[in-house]
PDB file of C-alpha atoms in Angstrom:
ATOM      1  CA  MET A 806      29.788  59.182 137.906  1.00  0.00           C
ATOM      2  CA  ARG A 807      26.086  58.719 136.480  1.00  0.00           C
ATOM      3  CA  ALA A 808      27.888  57.522 133.454  1.00  0.00           C
ATOM      4  CA  LEU A 809      29.012  54.781 135.500  1.00  0.00           C
ATOM      5  CA  LEU A 810      25.194  54.294 137.040  1.00  0.00           C
ATOM      6  CA  VAL A 811      23.367  53.824 133.912  1.00  0.00           C
ATOM      7  CA  PRO A 812      24.973  51.065 132.517  1.00  0.00           C
ATOM      8  CA  ILE A 813      24.881  48.544 136.020  1.00  0.00           C
ATOM      9  CA  ALA A 814      21.190  49.481 136.431  1.00  0.00           C
ATOM     10  CA  MET A 815      20.540  48.675 132.956  1.00  0.00           C
ATOM     11  CA  MET A 816      22.292  44.895 133.767  1.00  0.00           C
ATOM     12  CA  MET A 817      20.177  44.993 136.926  1.00  0.00           C
ATOM     13  CA  VAL A 818      17.070  45.329 134.969  1.00  0.00           C
ATOM     14  CA  ALA A 819      17.943  42.779 132.421  1.00  0.00           C
ATOM     15  CA  VAL A 820      17.570  39.490 133.929  1.00  0.00           C
ATOM     16  CA  PRO A 821      17.264  37.274 130.873  1.00  0.00           C
ATOM     17  CA  ALA A 822      14.289  35.571 130.373  1.00  0.00           C
ATOM     18  CA  THR A 823      15.533  32.348 130.249  1.00  0.00           C
ATOM     19  CA  ALA A 824      16.510  32.127 134.274  1.00  0.00           C
ATOM     20  CA  ALA A 825      15.484  29.130 135.927  1.00  0.00           C
ATOM     21  CA  PRO A 826      13.732  29.721 139.151  1.00  0.00           C
ATOM     22  CA  VAL A 827      15.365  29.218 142.030  1.00  0.00           C
ATOM     23  CA  ALA A 828      13.928  26.393 144.323  1.00  0.00           C
ATOM     24  CA  PRO A 829      12.765  27.114 147.089  1.00  0.00           C
ATOM     25  CA  ALA A 830      15.122  24.915 150.033  1.00  0.00           C
ATOM     26  CA  PRO A 831      13.604  21.632 151.459  1.00  0.00           C
ATOM     27  CA  ALA A 832      10.944  22.855 154.449  1.00  0.00           C
ATOM     28  CA  GLN A 833      12.176  21.823 158.567  1.00  0.00           C
ATOM     29  CA  VAL A 834      10.694  19.734 160.007  1.00  0.00           C
ATOM     30  CA  PRO A 835       9.780  21.794 163.000  1.00  0.00           C
ATOM     31  CA  ALA A 836      11.577  20.688 166.781  1.00  0.00           C
ATOM     32  CA  GLU A 837       8.631  19.562 168.470  1.00  0.00           C
ATOM     33  CA  THR A 838       7.590  17.597 165.638  1.00  0.00           C
ATOM     34  CA  ALA A 839      11.198  15.737 165.262  1.00  0.00           C
ATOM     35  CA  ILE A 840      11.379  15.843 168.533  1.00  0.00           C
ATOM     36  CA  ARG A 841       8.516  14.494 169.822  1.00  0.00           C
ATOM     37  CA  GLN A 842       8.975  11.673 166.167  1.00  0.00           C
ATOM     38  CA  ALA A 843      12.263  11.080 167.696  1.00  0.00           C
ATOM     39  CA  MET A 844      10.824  10.452 171.239  1.00  0.00           C
ATOM     40  CA  GLU A 845       7.894   7.830 170.426  1.00  0.00           C
ATOM     41  CA  ALA A 846      10.849   5.975 168.048  1.00  0.00           C
ATOM     42  CA  SER A 847      12.184   5.738 171.759  1.00  0.00           C
ATOM     43  CA  ALA A 848       9.553   4.309 173.517  1.00  0.00           C
ATOM     44  CA  THR A 849       8.202   2.462 170.570  1.00  0.00           C
ATOM     45  CA  ALA A 850      11.631   0.213 170.112  1.00  0.00           C
ATOM     46  CA  TRP A 851      12.296   0.307 174.480  1.00  0.00           C
ATOM     47  CA  ASN A 852       8.633  -1.676 173.775  1.00  0.00           C
ATOM     48  CA  ALA A 853      10.470  -4.391 172.169  1.00  0.00           C
ATOM     49  CA  GLY A 854      13.196  -4.730 173.940  1.00  0.00           C
ATOM     50  CA  ASP A 855      15.952  -2.415 171.995  1.00  0.00           C
ATOM     51  CA  LEU A 856      18.581  -0.753 173.679  1.00  0.00           C
ATOM     52  CA  ALA A 857      20.022   0.500 170.336  1.00  0.00           C
ATOM     53  CA  ARG A 858      17.581   1.539 169.214  1.00  0.00           C
ATOM     54  CA  PHE A 859      15.947   3.058 172.479  1.00  0.00           C
ATOM     55  CA  MET A 860      19.511   4.897 172.709  1.00  0.00           C
ATOM     56  CA  ALA A 861      19.749   6.277 169.557  1.00  0.00           C
ATOM     57  CA  VAL A 862      18.013   9.933 170.586  1.00  0.00           C
ATOM     58  CA  TYR A 863      20.805  10.232 172.990  1.00  0.00           C
ATOM     59  CA  ALA A 864      23.852  12.363 171.643  1.00  0.00           C
ATOM     60  CA  ASP A 865      27.168  10.069 172.145  1.00  0.00           C
ATOM     61  CA  ASP A 866      28.393  13.215 175.232  1.00  0.00           C
ATOM     62  CA  ALA A 867      25.144  13.015 176.615  1.00  0.00           C
ATOM     63  CA  VAL A 868      24.888  13.738 180.110  1.00  0.00           C
ATOM     64  CA  PHE A 869      21.975  11.505 183.143  1.00  0.00           C
ATOM     65  CA  VAL A 870      21.083  12.801 185.727  1.00  0.00           C
ATOM     66  CA  THR A 871      20.528  10.427 188.983  1.00  0.00           C
ATOM     67  CA  PRO A 872      20.126  10.068 192.055  1.00  0.00           C
ATOM     68  CA  LYS A 873      24.043   9.258 192.680  1.00  0.00           C
ATOM     69  CA  GLY A 874      25.289  11.699 190.395  1.00  0.00           C
ATOM     70  CA  LEU A 875      25.505  12.591 187.118  1.00  0.00           C
ATOM     71  CA  LEU A 876      26.806   8.873 183.864  1.00  0.00           C
ATOM     72  CA  ARG A 877      28.354  10.905 181.606  1.00  0.00           C
ATOM     73  CA  GLY A 878      28.404   9.525 177.920  1.00  0.00           C
ATOM     74  CA  LYS A 879      25.746   7.497 175.473  1.00  0.00           C
ATOM     75  CA  GLU A 880      27.178   4.147 176.438  1.00  0.00           C
ATOM     76  CA  ALA A 881      27.199   4.663 181.053  1.00  0.00           C
ATOM     77  CA  ILE A 882      23.478   5.479 180.107  1.00  0.00           C
ATOM     78  CA  ALA A 883      23.079   2.193 177.869  1.00  0.00           C
ATOM     79  CA  THR A 884      25.261   0.456 180.476  1.00  0.00           C
ATOM     80  CA  LYS A 885      22.239   1.339 183.057  1.00  0.00           C
ATOM     81  CA  TYR A 886      19.165   0.723 181.320  1.00  0.00           C
ATOM     82  CA  ARG A 887      20.870  -2.152 180.015  1.00  0.00           C
ATOM     83  CA  PRO A 888      19.606  -5.207 182.689  1.00  0.00           C
ATOM     84  CA  SER A 889      15.880  -4.189 182.426  1.00  0.00           C
ATOM     85  CA  PHE A 890      16.283  -4.636 178.305  1.00  0.00           C
ATOM     86  CA  ARG A 891      15.783  -8.081 176.928  1.00  0.00           C
ATOM     87  CA  GLY A 892      15.155  -8.311 173.738  1.00  0.00           C
ATOM     88  CA  VAL A 893      11.155  -8.281 173.896  1.00  0.00           C
ATOM     89  CA  GLY A 894      10.089  -6.081 175.616  1.00  0.00           C
ATOM     90  CA  ASN A 895      11.049  -4.655 178.804  1.00  0.00           C
ATOM     91  CA  ALA A 896      11.082  -5.923 182.483  1.00  0.00           C
ATOM     92  CA  ARG A 897       9.943  -2.385 184.201  1.00  0.00           C
ATOM     93  CA  GLY A 898       6.809  -2.828 181.503  1.00  0.00           C
ATOM     94  CA  ALA A 899       5.781  -0.823 178.343  1.00  0.00           C
ATOM     95  CA  LEU A 900       6.826   2.956 178.732  1.00  0.00           C
ATOM     96  CA  THR A 901       4.709   6.115 177.435  1.00  0.00           C
ATOM     97  CA  PHE A 902       5.675   9.397 177.631  1.00  0.00           C
ATOM     98  CA  ALA A 903       2.949  12.256 178.075  1.00  0.00           C
ATOM     99  CA  PHE A 904       4.220  15.486 177.056  1.00  0.00           C
ATOM    100  CA  LEU A 905       4.088  19.165 178.567  1.00  0.00           C
ATOM    101  CA  GLU A 906       5.369  21.724 177.051  1.00  0.00           C
ATOM    102  CA  MET A 907       8.716  22.353 174.392  1.00  0.00           C
ATOM    103  CA  ARG A 908      10.734  25.340 175.208  1.00  0.00           C
ATOM    104  CA  ARG A 909      13.145  26.745 172.421  1.00  0.00           C
ATOM    105  CA  ILE A 910      16.010  27.910 174.037  1.00  0.00           C
ATOM    106  CA  ASP A 911      18.067  28.953 170.565  1.00  0.00           C
ATOM    107  CA  PRO A 912      17.547  27.683 166.857  1.00  0.00           C
ATOM    108  CA  ARG A 913      19.472  24.693 167.598  1.00  0.00           C
ATOM    109  CA  HIS A 914      18.321  23.457 171.362  1.00  0.00           C
ATOM    110  CA  ALA A 915      15.065  22.916 172.209  1.00  0.00           C
ATOM    111  CA  MET A 916      13.568  20.883 176.526  1.00  0.00           C
ATOM    112  CA  LEU A 917      11.045  18.855 176.635  1.00  0.00           C
ATOM    113  CA  PHE A 918       9.549  18.409 179.888  1.00  0.00           C
ATOM    114  CA  ALA A 919       6.833  15.572 179.520  1.00  0.00           C
ATOM    115  CA  ARG A 920       5.851  12.763 182.350  1.00  0.00           C
ATOM    116  CA  TRP A 921       6.999   9.004 181.665  1.00  0.00           C
ATOM    117  CA  THR A 922       5.369   5.661 182.935  1.00  0.00           C
ATOM    118  CA  LEU A 923       6.239   2.249 182.439  1.00  0.00           C
ATOM    119  CA  THR A 924       3.385  -0.212 182.987  1.00  0.00           C
ATOM    120  CA  GLY A 925       4.250  -3.188 183.892  1.00  0.00           C
ATOM    121  CA  PRO A 926       1.972  -6.853 184.269  1.00  0.00           C
ATOM    122  CA  SER A 927       1.493  -5.880 188.402  1.00  0.00           C
ATOM    123  CA  THR A 928       2.715  -2.297 188.407  1.00  0.00           C
ATOM    124  CA  THR A 929       3.011   1.162 186.922  1.00  0.00           C
ATOM    125  CA  GLU A 930       5.840   3.729 187.064  1.00  0.00           C
ATOM    126  CA  SER A 931       5.111   7.359 186.808  1.00  0.00           C
ATOM    127  CA  GLY A 932       7.791  10.632 187.191  1.00  0.00           C
ATOM    128  CA  MET A 933       9.161  13.473 185.206  1.00  0.00           C
ATOM    129  CA  THR A 934      11.461  14.576 182.678  1.00  0.00           C
ATOM    130  CA  THR A 935      13.574  17.381 181.368  1.00  0.00           C
ATOM    131  CA  LEU A 936      15.336  17.044 178.436  1.00  0.00           C
ATOM    132  CA  VAL A 937      17.673  19.515 177.238  1.00  0.00           C
ATOM    133  CA  PHE A 938      18.337  18.531 172.776  1.00  0.00           C
ATOM    134  CA  GLU A 939      20.595  19.665 170.796  1.00  0.00           C
ATOM    135  CA  ARG A 940      20.120  19.123 166.826  1.00  0.00           C
ATOM    136  CA  ARG A 941      23.189  17.791 165.226  1.00  0.00           C
ATOM    137  CA  GLY A 942      23.332  17.316 161.363  1.00  0.00           C
ATOM    138  CA  THR A 943      19.337  16.245 160.805  1.00  0.00           C
ATOM    139  CA  ALA A 944      18.262  14.320 164.427  1.00  0.00           C
ATOM    140  CA  TRP A 945      17.909  15.596 167.341  1.00  0.00           C
ATOM    141  CA  GLN A 946      19.141  15.058 170.113  1.00  0.00           C
ATOM    142  CA  ILE A 947      18.979  14.245 173.837  1.00  0.00           C
ATOM    143  CA  ILE A 948      22.092  15.839 175.284  1.00  0.00           C
ATOM    144  CA  ALA A 949      21.166  16.334 179.006  1.00  0.00           C
ATOM    145  CA  ASP A 950      17.979  13.654 180.804  1.00  0.00           C
ATOM    146  CA  HIS A 951      17.020  15.284 184.107  1.00  0.00           C
ATOM    147  CA  SER A 952      14.910  11.328 185.282  1.00  0.00           C
ATOM    148  CA  SER A 953      12.754  11.704 188.417  1.00  0.00           C
TER     149      SER A 953
END
């Protein structure tokens, strides 16, 4: 048995000097940073009147809670928002978010608690939102939205 272990141990120690070092994997953007960036991009799109870019943060199978029930799917959610988009700005006002708390659920899921504010020409609306995000590929997307 010892005769077998010595050559194996020597092979493990004898690493060629020309062996290329293993490059570290690229650092992944922390969830909180990526989600904040996605939400800020979404608000920028809202303010520019760009529905497609506003909706980019939503997963195709997202669920949106409304007072009347659930909207299922990105297209149904977009249909709800479409009337206020007019190409240059949004009829409901300028959108901003105040990020209150982020909770990691697991490596692929996070929950964001935030306050949204719409500032229009004569009124300001504000409310709370709870968003559940799922990491899909390299992007964090909303899979559940409860805004009131």
